[in-house]
């Protein structure tokens, strides 16, 4: 895939971006347009179904899968600013609909053209142009993006093109932040302990910025860092790449 390949892209915004951090959605739009994509935000989109799936409610998750497959199958690509939501569509929709003769092939087709946004931009050969951010940052690899979609080097390659940005290592960068969707609700004490360890590692890195590709992880870590009195500021990686890290960080007053 190259940046010269025209693509009609559906931006699957995600619930958290819509409700908690719309700025991530606008940053995604900006970057995709700069990469030469014709971007559509389907008005009928809703939850990917991951919360229901994580809670064992496969019937509801399957209903979401059918609805979203029907909505998304007409696009060249489906791009998602979240490894967990992209992973749900790409990895779990085919499983949920595997025994349904009417939907199985359609789910496979949609899954095959669903991308997490950082992986998609990297695959197109896109790099941010003229974006400057004189700061030191560290990077957290989200569980779904890393383990389901193989996203590791892509965001680091993209961030390497941001002038002035120094990316420093994070101890335990591949370790869960403790959010885990419904995990933090089911097992709050364990989740809190994991988040404490992650926050301590972020502080020990010496970075002023914490970056990641999943808003759920970022909200969880930003909240923990704030409660610890840390001055580290959290941003979704696409905000940095789109030149939109000049506003309030996650958890700061808008």
GROMACS .gro file of C-alpha atoms in nm, residues 6-94:
model
   89
    6UNK     CA    1  -0.658   0.652  -0.340
    7UNK     CA    2  -0.880   0.510  -0.074
    8UNK     CA    3  -1.236   0.574   0.041
    9UNK     CA    4  -1.203   0.527   0.413
   10UNK     CA    5  -1.467   0.486   0.681
   11UNK     CA    6  -1.350   0.637   1.009
   12UNK     CA    7  -1.489   0.428   1.294
   13UNK     CA    8  -1.469   0.688   1.568
   14UNK     CA    9  -1.525   0.466   1.880
   15UNK     CA   10  -1.743   0.535   2.181
   16UNK     CA   11  -1.469   0.678   2.404
   17UNK     CA   12  -1.347   0.921   2.139
   18UNK     CA   13  -1.701   1.038   2.071
   19UNK     CA   14  -1.794   1.079   2.437
   20UNK     CA   15  -1.465   1.171   2.603
   21UNK     CA   16  -1.207   1.300   2.355
   22UNK     CA   17  -1.355   1.413   2.020
   23UNK     CA   18  -1.023   1.585   1.947
   24UNK     CA   19  -0.880   1.241   1.867
   25UNK     CA   20  -1.143   1.198   1.596
   26UNK     CA   21  -1.061   1.534   1.440
   27UNK     CA   22  -0.689   1.452   1.453
   28UNK     CA   23  -0.762   1.124   1.274
   29UNK     CA   24  -0.956   1.308   1.005
   30UNK     CA   25  -0.670   1.552   0.954
   31UNK     CA   26  -0.403   1.283   0.925
   32UNK     CA   27  -0.607   1.060   0.693
   33UNK     CA   28  -0.689   1.351   0.464
   34UNK     CA   29  -0.320   1.445   0.455
   35UNK     CA   30  -0.245   1.084   0.360
   36UNK     CA   31  -0.466   1.122   0.053
   37UNK     CA   32  -0.777   0.943   0.179
   38UNK     CA   33  -1.137   1.040   0.110
   39UNK     CA   34  -1.273   1.003   0.462
   40UNK     CA   35  -1.634   0.934   0.555
   41UNK     CA   36  -1.765   0.918   0.912
   42UNK     CA   37  -2.069   0.688   0.882
   43UNK     CA   38  -2.354   0.852   1.074
   44UNK     CA   39  -2.509   0.518   1.173
   45UNK     CA   40  -2.203   0.390   1.357
   46UNK     CA   41  -2.233   0.276   1.715
   47UNK     CA   42  -2.036   0.062   1.961
   48UNK     CA   43  -1.815  -0.214   1.816
   49UNK     CA   44  -1.962  -0.454   2.072
   50UNK     CA   45  -1.645  -0.516   2.271
   51UNK     CA   46  -1.796  -0.440   2.617
   52UNK     CA   47  -2.072  -0.695   2.556
   53UNK     CA   48  -1.823  -0.949   2.425
   54UNK     CA   49  -1.591  -0.900   2.724
   55UNK     CA   50  -1.887  -0.948   2.956
   56UNK     CA   51  -1.990  -1.278   2.795
   57UNK     CA   52  -2.297  -1.138   2.619
   58UNK     CA   53  -2.222  -1.288   2.279
   59UNK     CA   54  -2.578  -1.239   2.153
   60UNK     CA   55  -2.555  -0.860   2.191
   61UNK     CA   56  -2.200  -0.855   2.054
   62UNK     CA   57  -2.319  -1.051   1.750
   63UNK     CA   58  -2.600  -0.801   1.693
   64UNK     CA   59  -2.344  -0.519   1.693
   65UNK     CA   60  -2.126  -0.718   1.453
   66UNK     CA   61  -2.406  -0.761   1.199
   67UNK     CA   62  -2.504  -0.396   1.219
   68UNK     CA   63  -2.150  -0.271   1.174
   69UNK     CA   64  -2.059  -0.515   0.897
   70UNK     CA   65  -2.362  -0.396   0.697
   71UNK     CA   66  -2.262  -0.034   0.755
   72UNK     CA   67  -1.891  -0.071   0.674
   73UNK     CA   68  -1.868  -0.322   0.391
   74UNK     CA   69  -1.893  -0.065   0.111
   75UNK     CA   70  -1.565   0.112   0.194
   76UNK     CA   71  -1.211   0.045   0.074
   77UNK     CA   72  -1.085   0.049   0.431
   78UNK     CA   73  -1.217   0.089   0.783
   79UNK     CA   74  -0.978   0.285   1.003
   80UNK     CA   75  -1.008   0.299   1.381
   81UNK     CA   76  -0.813   0.516   1.632
   82UNK     CA   77  -0.812   0.227   1.880
   83UNK     CA   78  -0.638  -0.109   1.882
   84UNK     CA   79  -0.908  -0.266   2.097
   85UNK     CA   80  -1.201  -0.164   1.876
   86UNK     CA   81  -1.009  -0.244   1.556
   87UNK     CA   82  -0.917  -0.579   1.708
   88UNK     CA   83  -1.282  -0.651   1.786
   89UNK     CA   84  -1.385  -0.594   1.425
   90UNK     CA   85  -1.084  -0.761   1.268
   91UNK     CA   86  -1.037  -1.059   1.498
   92UNK     CA   87  -1.372  -1.125   1.666
   93UNK     CA   88  -1.642  -1.041   1.410
   94UNK     CA   89  -1.545  -1.340   1.191
   0.00000   0.00000   0.00000
